[in-house]
């Protein structure tokens, strides 16, 4: 019987009808068997300095991203097993027997060096191991708590602690500040994997990594980096405070002001921010205020503000359709004193920083929406194989096959748009149009997929016994936050028109 995810009779816990709760498909189980075999053989062949890295005793993968970083550095120093332009496991593939792959008796490992341009979703060894780690943690640690957190509209502290312990909160932060020095794609892969189980958790990781952490790295002073990056990598959740009652899509119409003191040593901030994700859990706010209202948007300035500063009040969380475990609160600032040294970058450049960092953030949102769509299929496909009507699995009816073939194609297209944008960003070439396309399309695909999967599951899909109804609620905000779909269309249209004018 193929695994499919349901709830127990008690709606407060997740479980699986199969022993391997963490696996959404039988193919996933097969790939984990292969991965475990490769890892075991690889480790036995490496030097003691490599083997001493902390590994998960059950899965034989690094127990945290910090362990992964050490593992990869040690491997690269072992010239007998690693070559920069070769597949990590190439020298070990010959030792695999047919028992390692319960299929056609052989296991083909693609050699990236033989491909002039590898596929967009052929990830590096680092990226694959980060993805596998996130997948395992999501299924084994996060999944059992998802329904409870959604019902209670509250994030468990153990989940927040686990995100830091696994290294998911400092992926692009340099090692000198306690991070893992991984790439942007790795961060998006983690966001995707978390979203397959609970998008409420993935949005915390997304905002923290793609917005706050990167903004501090790009524009923060040496003192600001030293003050915040170690904390952001180890124990402090961040929040991105931009929106206000009168400034949503028109973000630069903000009314929050920052007045410079007579001796120019500090700013006094007053105003109210709305719809601020992670506000309840945040230890620091990346907050935007206008330090020179007479200059219009060119007075907007970015600040890194400790959440414990006197004068900051966090309002009650909004009662939302989806992402209920993720707090979204108003943040009021009354006579908040912020040192001049807490300005991020240059005074009056906040509007540029905001535009640039949100372009990156949109790729993270696209990854979240891809993960939601995949999570829906994870639940629906095994059910359609098991559920029989008229003596036939409902997934075998041609009408159903055409529907899930279409959805699978759209998910793949959204995935390729997302990781193309990732690679463009990492390569230092323009990605603004591609980021907007990825977010726009991925949010549309997630919504269609969730809707279709509810239909395929029939009556049970409409209940809370299956996770798809939650995915349906969670995905809707994908067309709203970090730039609405209409804003993405405007951005795309502007850039396409410019291409033809030139």
Coordinates of C-alpha atoms in Angstrom, one line a residue, residues 138-501:
X138 CA 10.0 18.5 8.3
X139 CA 8.5 15.1 8.2
X140 CA 9.8 13.8 11.5
X141 CA 9.8 16.8 13.7
X142 CA 7.4 19.4 12.2
X143 CA 4.6 17.2 10.7
X144 CA 3.3 15.9 14.1
X145 CA 2.7 19.4 15.3
X146 CA 1.2 21.1 12.2
X147 CA -2.5 20.6 13.0
X148 CA -2.1 21.6 16.6
X149 CA -0.3 24.8 15.7
X150 CA -2.9 25.7 13.0
X151 CA -5.8 25.1 15.4
X152 CA -4.1 27.1 18.2
X153 CA -2.8 29.8 15.9
X154 CA 0.5 29.6 17.7
X155 CA 4.0 28.6 16.7
X156 CA 5.7 26.1 19.1
X157 CA 8.9 27.2 20.6
X158 CA 10.4 23.8 20.0
X159 CA 9.9 24.4 16.2
X160 CA 11.6 27.8 16.4
X161 CA 14.5 26.3 18.4
X162 CA 14.8 23.4 15.9
X163 CA 15.1 25.8 12.9
X164 CA 18.2 27.4 14.6
X165 CA 19.6 24.0 15.7
X166 CA 19.4 22.7 12.1
X167 CA 21.1 25.8 10.8
X168 CA 18.1 26.8 8.7
X169 CA 18.2 30.4 9.9
X170 CA 21.7 31.4 8.9
X171 CA 22.3 29.6 5.6
X172 CA 23.8 32.5 3.7
X173 CA 25.5 34.2 6.7
X174 CA 29.3 33.8 6.5
X175 CA 30.9 31.2 8.8
X176 CA 32.8 34.0 10.6
X177 CA 29.5 35.2 12.0
X178 CA 28.2 31.7 12.9
X179 CA 26.4 31.0 9.6
X180 CA 26.9 28.3 7.0
X181 CA 28.1 30.3 4.0
X182 CA 25.7 28.4 1.7
X183 CA 24.0 29.8 -1.4
X184 CA 20.7 31.4 -2.2
X185 CA 19.4 28.2 -3.9
X186 CA 20.0 26.2 -0.7
X187 CA 17.9 28.7 1.3
X188 CA 15.1 28.3 -1.3
X189 CA 15.3 24.5 -1.2
X190 CA 14.8 24.6 2.5
X191 CA 11.8 27.0 2.1
X192 CA 10.3 24.6 -0.5
X193 CA 10.7 21.5 1.7
X194 CA 9.3 23.2 4.8
X195 CA 6.3 24.4 2.7
X196 CA 5.5 20.8 1.7
X197 CA 4.6 20.2 5.3
X198 CA 3.7 23.6 6.8
X199 CA 4.0 27.0 5.0
X200 CA 3.5 28.8 8.3
X201 CA 7.0 27.7 9.3
X202 CA 8.6 28.2 5.9
X203 CA 7.6 31.9 5.9
X204 CA 9.6 32.5 9.0
X205 CA 12.7 30.9 7.4
X206 CA 12.0 32.8 4.1
X207 CA 11.7 36.3 5.6
X208 CA 14.7 35.7 7.9
X209 CA 17.0 34.5 5.2
X210 CA 16.1 36.2 2.0
X211 CA 15.2 39.6 3.5
X212 CA 16.8 40.4 6.8
X213 CA 20.0 38.4 6.8
X214 CA 20.8 39.4 3.2
X215 CA 20.0 43.1 3.8
X216 CA 22.4 43.2 6.7
X217 CA 25.1 41.5 4.7
X218 CA 24.6 43.7 1.7
X219 CA 24.3 47.1 3.3
X220 CA 25.1 46.8 7.0
X221 CA 28.1 48.5 8.5
X222 CA 30.9 46.3 10.0
X223 CA 29.5 47.1 13.5
X224 CA 25.9 46.3 12.5
X225 CA 27.1 43.0 11.0
X226 CA 29.0 42.1 14.1
X227 CA 26.1 43.0 16.3
X228 CA 23.3 41.2 14.5
X229 CA 24.6 38.4 12.2
X230 CA 25.8 36.1 15.0
X231 CA 22.4 36.5 16.7
X232 CA 20.4 36.0 13.5
X233 CA 22.3 32.8 12.8
X234 CA 21.9 31.4 16.4
X235 CA 18.8 32.5 18.3
X236 CA 17.2 35.7 17.1
X237 CA 14.2 35.8 14.8
X238 CA 13.8 38.8 12.6
X239 CA 10.8 40.7 11.1
X240 CA 10.5 42.9 8.0
X241 CA 8.4 45.9 8.9
X242 CA 7.4 47.9 5.8
X243 CA 3.6 48.0 5.3
X244 CA 1.2 50.5 6.9
X245 CA -2.5 51.2 6.8
X246 CA -2.1 53.6 3.8
X247 CA 1.0 52.0 2.2
X248 CA 0.5 48.5 0.9
X249 CA 1.4 48.2 -2.8
X250 CA 2.2 51.9 -2.6
X251 CA 4.8 51.1 0.0
X252 CA 6.6 54.4 -0.2
X253 CA 3.6 56.3 1.0
X254 CA 4.5 55.4 4.6
X255 CA 3.8 57.8 7.4
X256 CA 6.2 56.4 10.0
X257 CA 8.8 59.1 10.6
X258 CA 12.3 59.1 12.1
X259 CA 13.4 62.5 13.5
X260 CA 17.1 63.1 14.0
X261 CA 18.1 64.4 17.5
X262 CA 19.7 67.9 17.8
X263 CA 23.1 66.4 18.5
X264 CA 22.7 63.9 15.5
X265 CA 23.3 60.9 17.8
X266 CA 20.0 59.2 17.6
X267 CA 16.6 59.1 15.8
X268 CA 13.1 59.1 17.4
X269 CA 10.6 56.9 15.5
X270 CA 6.8 57.3 15.6
X271 CA 4.2 55.4 13.6
X272 CA 2.4 52.2 13.1
X273 CA 3.2 49.2 10.9
X274 CA 0.6 46.7 9.8
X275 CA 0.6 43.0 8.6
X276 CA 4.1 42.4 10.0
X277 CA 5.0 38.7 9.8
X278 CA 7.0 37.1 12.6
X279 CA 6.3 40.2 14.8
X280 CA 5.3 38.3 17.9
X281 CA 8.4 36.1 17.8
X282 CA 10.9 38.7 16.5
X283 CA 13.9 39.8 18.4
X284 CA 14.8 42.4 15.9
X285 CA 12.9 44.5 13.2
X286 CA 14.3 45.6 9.9
X287 CA 12.0 48.6 9.8
X288 CA 11.6 51.4 7.3
X289 CA 10.7 55.0 8.3
X290 CA 11.0 58.4 6.6
X291 CA 13.9 60.4 8.0
X292 CA 13.1 63.4 5.7
X293 CA 9.4 63.5 4.7
X294 CA 10.0 66.7 2.6
X295 CA 12.1 64.6 0.3
X296 CA 9.3 62.1 -0.3
X297 CA 10.3 58.5 -0.8
X298 CA 14.0 59.6 -1.0
X299 CA 13.9 60.2 2.7
X300 CA 13.0 56.6 3.5
X301 CA 15.7 55.0 5.7
X302 CA 16.2 51.4 7.0
X303 CA 16.8 50.7 10.7
X304 CA 17.8 47.5 12.6
X305 CA 15.7 47.9 15.8
X306 CA 15.9 45.7 18.9
X307 CA 12.4 44.4 19.6
X308 CA 13.0 45.2 23.3
X309 CA 13.4 49.0 22.7
X310 CA 11.1 51.0 24.9
X311 CA 8.2 52.4 23.0
X312 CA 7.6 49.4 20.8
X313 CA 4.2 47.7 21.2
X314 CA 3.3 44.5 19.4
X315 CA -0.5 44.2 18.9
X316 CA -2.5 41.0 18.9
X317 CA -2.1 38.6 15.9
X318 CA -4.5 39.0 13.0
X319 CA -7.1 36.2 12.7
X320 CA -6.1 35.0 9.2
X321 CA -7.5 32.6 6.6
X322 CA -4.2 30.7 6.4
X323 CA -0.7 30.6 7.8
X324 CA -2.4 30.7 11.1
X325 CA 0.6 29.6 13.2
X326 CA 2.7 32.4 11.8
X327 CA 2.1 35.6 13.7
X328 CA 1.0 38.7 11.7
X329 CA 0.7 41.7 14.0
X330 CA 0.5 45.5 14.0
X331 CA 3.7 47.1 15.4
X332 CA 3.3 50.6 17.0
X333 CA 6.3 52.9 17.7
X334 CA 5.9 55.7 20.2
X335 CA 8.9 57.9 20.9
X336 CA 11.3 55.0 20.1
X337 CA 14.9 56.1 20.4
X338 CA 17.3 54.4 17.9
X339 CA 21.0 55.0 17.8
X340 CA 22.5 56.5 14.6
X341 CA 24.7 53.4 14.4
X342 CA 21.5 51.3 13.9
X343 CA 20.8 52.8 10.5
X344 CA 21.2 50.1 7.8
X345 CA 23.3 51.5 5.0
X346 CA 22.8 55.2 4.1
X347 CA 20.2 57.6 5.2
X348 CA 17.6 58.1 2.5
X349 CA 18.5 54.9 0.6
X350 CA 15.9 52.7 2.3
X351 CA 13.6 52.7 -0.7
X352 CA 16.4 51.3 -2.9
X353 CA 17.3 48.6 -0.4
X354 CA 13.6 47.7 -0.1
X355 CA 13.2 47.3 -3.8
X356 CA 16.3 45.2 -4.2
X357 CA 15.7 42.9 -1.3
X358 CA 12.1 42.3 -2.1
X359 CA 13.1 41.2 -5.6
X360 CA 15.1 38.4 -3.9
X361 CA 12.3 37.7 -1.4
X362 CA 9.9 37.1 -4.3
X363 CA 11.9 34.1 -5.3
X364 CA 11.6 32.7 -1.8
X365 CA 7.8 33.1 -2.0
X366 CA 7.8 31.3 -5.3
X367 CA 9.7 28.4 -3.6
X368 CA 7.1 28.4 -0.9
X369 CA 4.3 28.1 -3.4
X370 CA 6.1 25.3 -5.3
X371 CA 6.4 23.5 -2.0
X372 CA 2.7 23.9 -1.2
X373 CA 1.8 22.5 -4.6
X374 CA 4.0 19.5 -4.2
X375 CA 2.6 19.0 -0.7
X376 CA -0.9 18.8 -2.1
X377 CA 0.2 16.1 -4.6
X378 CA 2.0 14.3 -1.8
X379 CA -1.3 13.8 -0.1
X380 CA -3.6 13.3 -3.2
X381 CA -1.6 11.0 -5.4
X382 CA -1.3 8.0 -3.1
X383 CA -4.9 8.4 -2.1
X384 CA -6.1 8.2 -5.7
X385 CA -4.0 5.0 -6.2
X386 CA -5.6 3.4 -3.1
X387 CA -9.2 4.7 -3.5
X388 CA -11.2 2.4 -5.8
X389 CA -14.5 3.1 -7.5
X390 CA -16.2 0.8 -9.9
X391 CA -13.4 -1.7 -9.2
X392 CA -10.7 0.7 -10.4
X393 CA -8.3 3.0 -8.7
X394 CA -9.6 6.5 -9.3
X395 CA -6.2 7.6 -10.4
X396 CA -6.4 5.1 -13.3
X397 CA -9.3 6.8 -15.0
X398 CA -8.2 8.7 -18.0
X399 CA -10.1 11.8 -17.0
X400 CA -8.2 11.9 -13.7
X401 CA -4.9 11.1 -15.4
X402 CA -5.2 14.1 -17.7
X403 CA -5.9 16.3 -14.8
X404 CA -2.9 15.4 -12.6
X405 CA -0.7 15.3 -15.7
X406 CA -1.6 18.9 -16.4
X407 CA -1.0 19.9 -12.7
X408 CA 2.3 18.1 -12.6
X409 CA 3.4 19.9 -15.7
X410 CA 2.5 23.2 -14.2
X411 CA 4.3 22.5 -11.0
X412 CA 7.4 21.6 -13.0
X413 CA 7.2 24.8 -14.9
X414 CA 6.8 26.8 -11.7
X415 CA 9.8 25.0 -10.2
X416 CA 12.0 25.7 -13.3
X417 CA 11.0 29.4 -13.2
X418 CA 11.9 29.6 -9.5
X419 CA 15.3 27.9 -9.7
X420 CA 16.2 29.8 -12.9
X421 CA 15.6 33.0 -11.0
X422 CA 17.8 31.6 -8.2
X423 CA 20.7 30.8 -10.5
X424 CA 20.4 34.2 -12.2
X425 CA 20.6 35.9 -8.9
X426 CA 23.6 33.9 -7.9
X427 CA 25.3 34.6 -11.2
X428 CA 25.0 38.4 -10.7
X429 CA 22.8 38.9 -13.8
X430 CA 19.4 40.6 -13.9
X431 CA 16.7 38.6 -12.3
X432 CA 13.9 41.1 -11.6
X433 CA 11.6 40.0 -14.4
X434 CA 12.3 36.3 -13.7
X435 CA 11.6 36.7 -10.0
X436 CA 8.3 38.4 -10.7
X437 CA 7.4 35.7 -13.2
X438 CA 8.3 32.9 -10.8
X439 CA 6.2 34.4 -7.9
X440 CA 3.3 35.2 -10.2
X441 CA 3.1 31.8 -11.8
X442 CA 4.0 29.7 -8.7
X443 CA 1.2 31.4 -6.7
X444 CA -1.3 30.6 -9.5
X445 CA -0.2 27.0 -9.7
X446 CA -0.3 26.5 -6.0
X447 CA -3.9 27.7 -5.8
X448 CA -5.0 25.6 -8.8
X449 CA -3.2 22.5 -7.4
X450 CA -4.7 22.8 -4.0
X451 CA -8.2 23.3 -5.4
X452 CA -7.9 20.3 -7.8
X453 CA -6.5 18.1 -5.1
X454 CA -9.5 18.8 -2.8
X455 CA -11.7 17.7 -5.7
X456 CA -9.7 14.6 -6.4
X457 CA -9.9 13.6 -2.7
X458 CA -13.7 14.0 -2.7
X459 CA -15.5 14.4 0.5
X460 CA -12.5 13.6 2.7
X461 CA -10.6 16.4 0.9
X462 CA -13.1 18.9 2.2
X463 CA -12.4 17.8 5.8
X464 CA -9.5 18.6 8.2
X465 CA -8.6 14.9 8.1
X466 CA -6.4 15.7 5.2
X467 CA -3.8 18.4 4.9
X468 CA -4.9 19.8 1.5
X469 CA -7.6 22.1 2.9
X470 CA -4.9 23.8 5.0
X471 CA -2.7 24.1 1.9
X472 CA -5.7 25.7 0.1
X473 CA -6.0 28.3 2.9
X474 CA -2.3 28.9 3.1
X475 CA -1.5 29.4 -0.5
X476 CA -3.9 32.3 -1.1
X477 CA -1.6 34.9 0.4
X478 CA 1.0 34.0 -2.2
X479 CA -0.8 36.3 -4.6
X480 CA -0.8 39.1 -2.0
X481 CA 2.4 39.5 0.1
X482 CA 5.8 40.7 -1.1
X483 CA 4.0 42.3 -4.1
X484 CA 0.5 41.4 -5.3
X485 CA 0.0 39.5 -8.6
X486 CA -1.0 42.8 -10.3
X487 CA 2.2 44.4 -9.2
X488 CA 4.2 41.4 -10.6
X489 CA 2.3 41.8 -13.9
X490 CA 3.1 45.5 -14.0
X491 CA 6.8 44.7 -13.4
X492 CA 6.9 42.0 -16.1
X493 CA 5.0 44.2 -18.6
X494 CA 7.3 47.2 -18.0
X495 CA 10.4 45.0 -18.6
X496 CA 9.1 43.2 -21.6
X497 CA 8.1 46.5 -23.2
X498 CA 11.6 47.9 -22.5
X499 CA 13.2 44.9 -24.2
X500 CA 11.3 45.6 -27.4
X501 CA 11.9 49.3 -27.3

